[in-house]
Short mmCIF file of N, CA, C and O in Angstrom, two decimals:
data_model
loop_
_atom_site.label_atom_id
_atom_site.label_comp_id
_atom_site.label_asym_id
_atom_site.label_seq_id
_atom_site.Cartn_x
_atom_site.Cartn_y
_atom_site.Cartn_z
N UNK A 1 -11.49 5.87 22.34
CA UNK A 1 -10.91 6.56 21.20
C UNK A 1 -9.92 5.62 20.50
O UNK A 1 -9.05 5.03 21.12
N UNK A 2 -10.08 5.48 19.20
CA UNK A 2 -9.20 4.65 18.40
C UNK A 2 -7.87 5.36 18.19
O UNK A 2 -7.82 6.51 17.78
N UNK A 3 -6.80 4.66 18.49
CA UNK A 3 -5.47 5.22 18.24
C UNK A 3 -4.71 4.23 17.39
O UNK A 3 -4.45 3.11 17.81
N UNK A 4 -4.39 4.63 16.17
CA UNK A 4 -3.60 3.78 15.30
C UNK A 4 -2.38 4.55 14.83
O UNK A 4 -2.40 5.77 14.73
N UNK A 5 -1.35 3.82 14.56
CA UNK A 5 -0.13 4.42 14.05
C UNK A 5 0.32 3.57 12.87
O UNK A 5 0.48 2.36 12.99
N UNK A 6 0.47 4.21 11.74
CA UNK A 6 0.86 3.49 10.54
C UNK A 6 2.31 3.00 10.66
O UNK A 6 3.19 3.74 11.07
N UNK A 7 2.50 1.76 10.30
CA UNK A 7 3.83 1.14 10.34
C UNK A 7 4.68 1.57 9.14
O UNK A 7 5.89 1.66 9.24
N UNK A 8 4.03 1.81 8.00
CA UNK A 8 4.74 2.16 6.78
C UNK A 8 4.47 3.61 6.42
O UNK A 8 3.45 4.17 6.79
N UNK A 9 5.38 4.23 5.68
CA UNK A 9 5.26 5.67 5.39
C UNK A 9 5.16 5.93 3.89
O UNK A 9 5.46 5.06 3.06
N UNK A 10 4.75 7.14 3.56
CA UNK A 10 4.64 7.54 2.16
C UNK A 10 5.99 7.40 1.48
O UNK A 10 7.02 7.80 2.03
N UNK A 11 5.97 6.81 0.31
CA UNK A 11 7.20 6.62 -0.46
C UNK A 11 7.93 5.31 -0.16
O UNK A 11 8.88 4.97 -0.86
N UNK A 12 7.49 4.59 0.85
CA UNK A 12 8.15 3.34 1.20
C UNK A 12 7.74 2.22 0.26
O UNK A 12 6.59 2.11 -0.15
N UNK A 13 8.70 1.35 -0.07
CA UNK A 13 8.42 0.18 -0.91
C UNK A 13 8.04 -0.98 0.01
O UNK A 13 8.74 -1.26 1.00
N UNK A 14 6.92 -1.61 -0.30
CA UNK A 14 6.40 -2.73 0.51
C UNK A 14 6.03 -3.89 -0.41
O UNK A 14 5.89 -3.72 -1.62
N UNK A 15 5.85 -5.07 0.18
CA UNK A 15 5.41 -6.27 -0.52
C UNK A 15 4.19 -6.84 0.16
O UNK A 15 4.05 -6.71 1.37
N UNK A 16 3.36 -7.52 -0.59
CA UNK A 16 2.23 -8.23 0.01
C UNK A 16 2.74 -9.53 0.61
O UNK A 16 3.61 -10.19 0.03
N UNK A 17 2.23 -9.89 1.78
CA UNK A 17 2.66 -11.13 2.46
C UNK A 17 2.30 -12.39 1.69
O UNK A 17 3.02 -13.38 1.73
N UNK A 18 1.13 -12.38 1.04
CA UNK A 18 0.61 -13.61 0.43
C UNK A 18 0.63 -13.60 -1.09
O UNK A 18 0.73 -14.65 -1.71
N UNK A 19 0.48 -12.45 -1.69
CA UNK A 19 0.36 -12.35 -3.15
C UNK A 19 1.64 -11.76 -3.74
O UNK A 19 2.29 -10.93 -3.10
N UNK A 20 2.00 -12.16 -4.96
CA UNK A 20 3.27 -11.73 -5.54
C UNK A 20 3.22 -10.33 -6.17
O UNK A 20 3.27 -10.18 -7.39
N UNK A 21 3.09 -9.31 -5.32
CA UNK A 21 3.21 -7.96 -5.83
C UNK A 21 3.86 -7.07 -4.78
O UNK A 21 3.90 -7.38 -3.61
N UNK A 22 4.40 -5.98 -5.28
CA UNK A 22 5.02 -4.98 -4.41
C UNK A 22 4.57 -3.61 -4.89
O UNK A 22 4.00 -3.48 -5.97
N UNK A 23 4.79 -2.59 -4.07
CA UNK A 23 4.35 -1.27 -4.46
C UNK A 23 4.90 -0.19 -3.55
O UNK A 23 5.63 -0.46 -2.60
N UNK A 24 4.54 1.04 -3.88
CA UNK A 24 4.97 2.22 -3.13
C UNK A 24 3.75 2.83 -2.45
O UNK A 24 2.73 3.07 -3.10
N UNK A 25 3.86 3.10 -1.16
CA UNK A 25 2.77 3.72 -0.40
C UNK A 25 2.60 5.16 -0.86
O UNK A 25 3.54 5.95 -0.82
N UNK A 26 1.36 5.50 -1.29
CA UNK A 26 1.10 6.90 -1.64
C UNK A 26 0.00 7.53 -0.80
O UNK A 26 -0.22 8.74 -0.86
N UNK A 27 -0.67 6.75 0.04
CA UNK A 27 -1.67 7.29 0.95
C UNK A 27 -1.95 6.23 2.02
O UNK A 27 -1.74 5.03 1.79
N UNK A 28 -2.42 6.69 3.19
CA UNK A 28 -2.71 5.79 4.29
C UNK A 28 -4.03 6.19 4.93
O UNK A 28 -4.27 7.38 5.18
N UNK A 29 -4.89 5.21 5.17
CA UNK A 29 -6.12 5.42 5.94
C UNK A 29 -5.88 4.83 7.33
O UNK A 29 -5.39 3.69 7.43
N UNK A 30 -6.22 5.55 8.37
CA UNK A 30 -6.01 5.07 9.74
C UNK A 30 -6.76 3.77 10.02
O UNK A 30 -6.33 2.96 10.84
N UNK A 31 -7.86 3.58 9.32
CA UNK A 31 -8.63 2.34 9.40
C UNK A 31 -9.36 2.17 8.07
O UNK A 31 -9.33 3.07 7.23
N UNK A 32 -9.98 1.04 7.88
CA UNK A 32 -10.64 0.73 6.61
C UNK A 32 -11.54 1.88 6.15
O UNK A 32 -12.37 2.37 6.91
N UNK A 33 -11.37 2.30 4.89
CA UNK A 33 -12.17 3.40 4.35
C UNK A 33 -12.55 3.14 2.89
O UNK A 33 -12.63 4.06 2.10
N UNK A 34 -12.75 1.89 2.55
CA UNK A 34 -13.18 1.54 1.21
C UNK A 34 -14.66 1.13 1.29
O UNK A 34 -15.28 1.23 2.34
N UNK A 35 -15.20 0.62 0.19
CA UNK A 35 -16.62 0.27 0.18
C UNK A 35 -16.87 -1.09 0.81
O UNK A 35 -15.98 -1.95 0.85
N UNK A 36 -18.08 -1.30 1.28
CA UNK A 36 -18.47 -2.61 1.82
C UNK A 36 -18.45 -3.66 0.71
O UNK A 36 -18.12 -4.82 0.96
N UNK A 37 -18.80 -3.24 -0.50
CA UNK A 37 -18.77 -4.16 -1.63
C UNK A 37 -17.34 -4.69 -1.84
O UNK A 37 -17.14 -5.89 -2.06
N UNK A 38 -16.35 -3.80 -1.78
CA UNK A 38 -14.95 -4.22 -1.91
C UNK A 38 -14.59 -5.19 -0.79
O UNK A 38 -14.01 -6.25 -1.04
N UNK A 39 -14.95 -4.85 0.43
CA UNK A 39 -14.62 -5.68 1.59
C UNK A 39 -15.29 -7.05 1.49
O UNK A 39 -14.65 -8.09 1.72
N UNK A 40 -16.55 -7.07 1.10
CA UNK A 40 -17.29 -8.32 0.99
C UNK A 40 -16.79 -9.21 -0.14
O UNK A 40 -17.05 -10.41 -0.15
N UNK A 41 -16.06 -8.63 -1.10
CA UNK A 41 -15.53 -9.42 -2.21
C UNK A 41 -14.33 -10.28 -1.78
O UNK A 41 -13.94 -11.20 -2.50
N UNK A 42 -13.77 -9.99 -0.62
CA UNK A 42 -12.65 -10.79 -0.08
C UNK A 42 -13.25 -12.03 0.58
O UNK A 42 -14.20 -11.92 1.35
N UNK A 43 -12.69 -13.21 0.29
CA UNK A 43 -13.21 -14.41 0.96
C UNK A 43 -13.22 -14.23 2.48
O UNK A 43 -12.26 -13.69 3.06
N UNK A 44 -14.31 -14.63 3.10
CA UNK A 44 -14.51 -14.38 4.53
C UNK A 44 -13.34 -14.86 5.40
O UNK A 44 -12.94 -14.17 6.34
N UNK A 45 -12.77 -15.99 5.06
CA UNK A 45 -11.66 -16.51 5.88
C UNK A 45 -10.36 -15.75 5.67
O UNK A 45 -9.37 -15.97 6.38
N UNK A 46 -10.33 -14.81 4.71
CA UNK A 46 -9.13 -14.01 4.43
C UNK A 46 -9.31 -12.53 4.74
O UNK A 46 -8.37 -11.76 4.58
N UNK A 47 -10.51 -12.12 5.13
CA UNK A 47 -10.77 -10.69 5.35
C UNK A 47 -9.96 -10.14 6.52
O UNK A 47 -10.00 -10.68 7.62
N UNK A 48 -9.27 -9.03 6.27
CA UNK A 48 -8.53 -8.40 7.37
C UNK A 48 -9.47 -7.63 8.29
O UNK A 48 -10.58 -7.25 7.90
N UNK A 49 -9.04 -7.40 9.51
CA UNK A 49 -9.81 -6.55 10.42
C UNK A 49 -9.82 -5.13 9.87
O UNK A 49 -8.85 -4.68 9.26
N UNK A 50 -10.91 -4.43 10.13
CA UNK A 50 -11.05 -3.07 9.62
C UNK A 50 -10.35 -2.02 10.49
O UNK A 50 -10.09 -0.91 10.03
N UNK A 51 -10.06 -2.36 11.74
CA UNK A 51 -9.52 -1.36 12.68
C UNK A 51 -8.00 -1.34 12.69
O UNK A 51 -7.36 -1.40 13.73
N UNK A 52 -7.41 -1.23 11.52
CA UNK A 52 -5.97 -1.14 11.35
C UNK A 52 -5.70 -0.23 10.16
O UNK A 52 -6.60 0.01 9.36
N UNK A 53 -4.49 0.28 10.02
CA UNK A 53 -4.20 1.10 8.84
C UNK A 53 -4.34 0.30 7.55
O UNK A 53 -4.04 -0.89 7.50
N UNK A 54 -4.84 0.99 6.52
CA UNK A 54 -4.92 0.44 5.16
C UNK A 54 -4.13 1.38 4.26
O UNK A 54 -4.20 2.60 4.39
N UNK A 55 -3.41 0.79 3.32
CA UNK A 55 -2.47 1.54 2.48
C UNK A 55 -2.90 1.52 1.02
O UNK A 55 -3.31 0.49 0.50
N UNK A 56 -2.76 2.68 0.39
CA UNK A 56 -2.96 2.81 -1.05
C UNK A 56 -1.57 2.68 -1.67
O UNK A 56 -0.65 3.41 -1.29
N UNK A 57 -1.44 1.75 -2.61
CA UNK A 57 -0.14 1.48 -3.22
C UNK A 57 -0.18 1.66 -4.73
O UNK A 57 -1.15 1.28 -5.38
N UNK A 58 0.90 2.21 -5.27
CA UNK A 58 1.15 2.12 -6.69
C UNK A 58 1.85 0.78 -6.83
O UNK A 58 3.02 0.63 -6.46
N UNK A 59 1.11 -0.22 -7.30
CA UNK A 59 1.57 -1.60 -7.25
C UNK A 59 1.96 -2.14 -8.61
O UNK A 59 1.54 -1.63 -9.65
N UNK A 60 2.78 -3.20 -8.56
CA UNK A 60 3.18 -3.90 -9.78
C UNK A 60 3.36 -5.38 -9.48
O UNK A 60 3.70 -5.77 -8.36
N UNK A 61 3.11 -6.18 -10.51
CA UNK A 61 3.47 -7.60 -10.47
C UNK A 61 4.13 -7.91 -11.81
O UNK A 61 4.45 -6.99 -12.56
N UNK A 62 4.32 -9.16 -12.11
CA UNK A 62 5.01 -9.52 -13.36
C UNK A 62 4.22 -9.16 -14.61
O UNK A 62 4.80 -9.06 -15.69
N UNK A 63 2.90 -8.96 -14.48
CA UNK A 63 2.07 -8.71 -15.65
C UNK A 63 1.57 -7.28 -15.80
O UNK A 63 1.24 -6.86 -16.91
N UNK A 64 1.42 -6.54 -14.71
CA UNK A 64 0.77 -5.24 -14.83
C UNK A 64 1.11 -4.27 -13.71
O UNK A 64 1.75 -4.62 -12.73
N UNK A 65 0.61 -3.05 -13.90
CA UNK A 65 0.69 -1.97 -12.92
C UNK A 65 -0.72 -1.60 -12.52
O UNK A 65 -1.62 -1.60 -13.36
N UNK A 66 -0.94 -1.27 -11.26
CA UNK A 66 -2.28 -0.95 -10.80
C UNK A 66 -2.19 -0.26 -9.44
O UNK A 66 -1.11 -0.09 -8.87
N UNK A 67 -3.35 0.16 -8.92
CA UNK A 67 -3.44 0.72 -7.58
C UNK A 67 -4.04 -0.35 -6.69
O UNK A 67 -5.06 -0.96 -7.04
N UNK A 68 -3.41 -0.59 -5.55
CA UNK A 68 -3.89 -1.61 -4.61
C UNK A 68 -4.26 -0.96 -3.28
O UNK A 68 -3.70 0.08 -2.92
N UNK A 69 -5.18 -1.57 -2.57
CA UNK A 69 -5.61 -1.13 -1.24
C UNK A 69 -5.39 -2.32 -0.31
O UNK A 69 -6.04 -3.36 -0.46
N UNK A 70 -4.45 -2.20 0.63
CA UNK A 70 -4.01 -3.35 1.40
C UNK A 70 -3.93 -3.03 2.89
O UNK A 70 -3.44 -1.98 3.29
N UNK A 71 -4.39 -3.97 3.71
CA UNK A 71 -4.32 -3.82 5.16
C UNK A 71 -2.88 -3.96 5.64
O UNK A 71 -2.06 -4.64 5.01
N UNK A 72 -2.58 -3.32 6.75
CA UNK A 72 -1.23 -3.38 7.29
C UNK A 72 -0.79 -4.82 7.58
O UNK A 72 0.36 -5.18 7.34
N UNK A 73 -1.71 -5.66 8.06
CA UNK A 73 -1.35 -7.03 8.41
C UNK A 73 -0.88 -7.83 7.20
O UNK A 73 -0.21 -8.85 7.35
N UNK A 74 -1.22 -7.38 6.00
CA UNK A 74 -0.84 -8.10 4.79
C UNK A 74 0.37 -7.51 4.07
O UNK A 74 0.66 -7.90 2.94
N UNK A 75 1.07 -6.60 4.71
CA UNK A 75 2.24 -5.99 4.10
C UNK A 75 3.50 -6.27 4.91
O UNK A 75 3.45 -6.44 6.12
N UNK A 76 4.62 -6.27 4.21
CA UNK A 76 5.95 -6.31 4.82
C UNK A 76 6.82 -5.30 4.07
O UNK A 76 6.60 -5.05 2.89
N UNK A 77 7.79 -4.75 4.76
CA UNK A 77 8.72 -3.83 4.12
C UNK A 77 9.55 -4.58 3.09
O UNK A 77 9.89 -5.74 3.27
N UNK A 78 9.85 -3.93 1.99
CA UNK A 78 10.68 -4.51 0.94
C UNK A 78 12.07 -3.89 1.04
O UNK A 78 12.24 -2.70 0.80
N UNK A 79 13.03 -4.70 1.40
CA UNK A 79 14.41 -4.23 1.56
C UNK A 79 15.31 -4.69 0.41
O UNK A 79 16.52 -4.72 0.54
N UNK A 80 14.70 -5.03 -0.73
CA UNK A 80 15.48 -5.53 -1.86
C UNK A 80 16.40 -4.46 -2.46
O UNK A 80 17.37 -4.79 -3.12
N UNK A 81 16.04 -3.19 -2.27
CA UNK A 81 16.82 -2.12 -2.89
C UNK A 81 16.49 -1.92 -4.36
O UNK A 81 17.11 -1.10 -5.03
N UNK A 82 15.50 -2.66 -4.84
CA UNK A 82 15.08 -2.55 -6.24
C UNK A 82 13.96 -1.52 -6.38
O UNK A 82 13.01 -1.55 -5.62
N UNK A 83 14.06 -0.63 -7.37
CA UNK A 83 12.99 0.34 -7.57
C UNK A 83 11.72 -0.32 -8.11
O UNK A 83 11.76 -1.43 -8.65
N UNK A 84 10.60 0.36 -7.95
CA UNK A 84 9.32 -0.06 -8.52
C UNK A 84 9.19 0.67 -9.85
O UNK A 84 9.64 1.81 -9.98
N UNK A 85 8.57 0.04 -10.83
CA UNK A 85 8.51 0.62 -12.17
C UNK A 85 7.15 1.21 -12.53
O UNK A 85 6.88 1.46 -13.70
N UNK A 86 6.27 1.40 -11.57
CA UNK A 86 4.91 1.89 -11.86
C UNK A 86 5.00 3.22 -12.62
O UNK A 86 5.71 4.13 -12.20
N UNK A 87 4.26 3.35 -13.73
CA UNK A 87 4.36 4.57 -14.55
C UNK A 87 3.86 5.85 -13.87
O UNK A 87 4.22 6.94 -14.31
N UNK A 88 3.07 5.76 -12.81
CA UNK A 88 2.56 6.95 -12.15
C UNK A 88 3.45 7.46 -11.02
O UNK A 88 3.15 8.48 -10.40
N UNK A 89 4.54 6.78 -10.74
CA UNK A 89 5.43 7.20 -9.64
C UNK A 89 5.92 8.64 -9.80
O UNK A 89 5.96 9.40 -8.84
N UNK A 90 6.30 9.00 -11.01
CA UNK A 90 6.86 10.34 -11.24
C UNK A 90 5.86 11.46 -10.96
O UNK A 90 6.26 12.60 -10.74
N UNK A 91 4.56 11.14 -10.95
CA UNK A 91 3.54 12.16 -10.65
C UNK A 91 3.55 12.56 -9.18
O UNK A 91 3.08 13.64 -8.83
N UNK A 92 4.04 11.69 -8.30
CA UNK A 92 3.99 11.94 -6.86
C UNK A 92 5.34 11.98 -6.16
O UNK A 92 5.49 12.60 -5.11
N UNK A 93 6.31 11.28 -6.73
CA UNK A 93 7.57 11.08 -6.04
C UNK A 93 8.77 11.47 -6.89
O UNK A 93 8.71 11.46 -8.11
N UNK A 94 9.87 11.75 -6.18
CA UNK A 94 11.14 11.98 -6.84
C UNK A 94 11.79 10.65 -7.17
O UNK A 94 11.20 9.59 -7.03
N UNK A 95 13.04 10.72 -7.59
CA UNK A 95 13.78 9.52 -7.97
C UNK A 95 14.06 8.62 -6.77
O UNK A 95 14.32 9.10 -5.66
N UNK A 96 14.05 7.32 -7.01
CA UNK A 96 14.32 6.30 -6.01
C UNK A 96 15.69 6.54 -5.39
O UNK A 96 16.68 6.68 -6.10
N UNK A 97 15.72 6.63 -4.05
CA UNK A 97 17.00 6.81 -3.37
C UNK A 97 16.94 6.19 -1.98
O UNK A 97 15.95 6.31 -1.27
N UNK A 98 17.99 5.49 -1.63
CA UNK A 98 18.10 4.83 -0.33
C UNK A 98 16.90 3.93 -0.03
O UNK A 98 16.40 3.87 1.09
N UNK A 99 16.40 3.23 -1.05
CA UNK A 99 15.33 2.26 -0.86
C UNK A 99 13.93 2.82 -0.77
O UNK A 99 13.00 2.10 -0.44
N UNK A 100 13.75 4.11 -1.04
CA UNK A 100 12.42 4.73 -0.95
C UNK A 100 12.28 5.84 -1.99
O UNK A 100 13.25 6.19 -2.67
N UNK A 101 11.09 6.38 -2.08
CA UNK A 101 10.80 7.47 -3.00
C UNK A 101 10.44 8.72 -2.20
O UNK A 101 9.48 8.71 -1.43
N UNK A 102 11.19 9.82 -2.37
CA UNK A 102 10.84 11.07 -1.66
C UNK A 102 9.61 11.72 -2.31
O UNK A 102 9.45 11.65 -3.53
N UNK A 103 8.76 12.30 -1.48
CA UNK A 103 7.59 13.03 -2.01
C UNK A 103 8.08 14.16 -2.90
O UNK A 103 9.06 14.83 -2.59
N UNK A 104 7.37 14.39 -4.00
CA UNK A 104 7.80 15.39 -4.96
C UNK A 104 6.59 16.08 -5.57
O UNK A 104 6.38 16.05 -6.77
N UNK A 105 5.74 16.67 -4.72
CA UNK A 105 4.59 17.40 -5.24
C UNK A 105 4.28 18.55 -4.28
O UNK A 105 4.67 18.53 -3.13
N UNK A 106 3.58 19.54 -4.79
CA UNK A 106 3.22 20.72 -4.00
C UNK A 106 1.81 20.55 -3.46
O UNK A 106 0.90 20.16 -4.18
N UNK A 107 1.63 20.85 -2.18
CA UNK A 107 0.28 20.85 -1.59
C UNK A 107 -0.18 22.29 -1.46
O UNK A 107 0.60 23.17 -1.14
N UNK A 108 -1.45 22.54 -1.72
CA UNK A 108 -2.01 23.90 -1.60
C UNK A 108 -2.45 24.16 -0.19
O UNK A 108 -2.93 23.39 0.51
#
């Protein structure tokens, strides 16, 4: 039985280890749950293992805002204390406080 525990939580600000972007976690998959086409598009020598948590991020870099899908091994916590400016943050989260974003939506 696979047992995984996500290192990062919803609303947490994280950074990519190798690429210059950061984002806010808005969903977590216990293990890889994207398409094989997406996975195969990553250079073979850089592909992360599939049996780890993968995070959906509202991401930003110096040029744009987007949604990213990133393996746990490629993330680090962002302790800069700087908010993320992604325009979709307000749809899911409350105002930035204490280095994170509190969930701010109703579930049915």
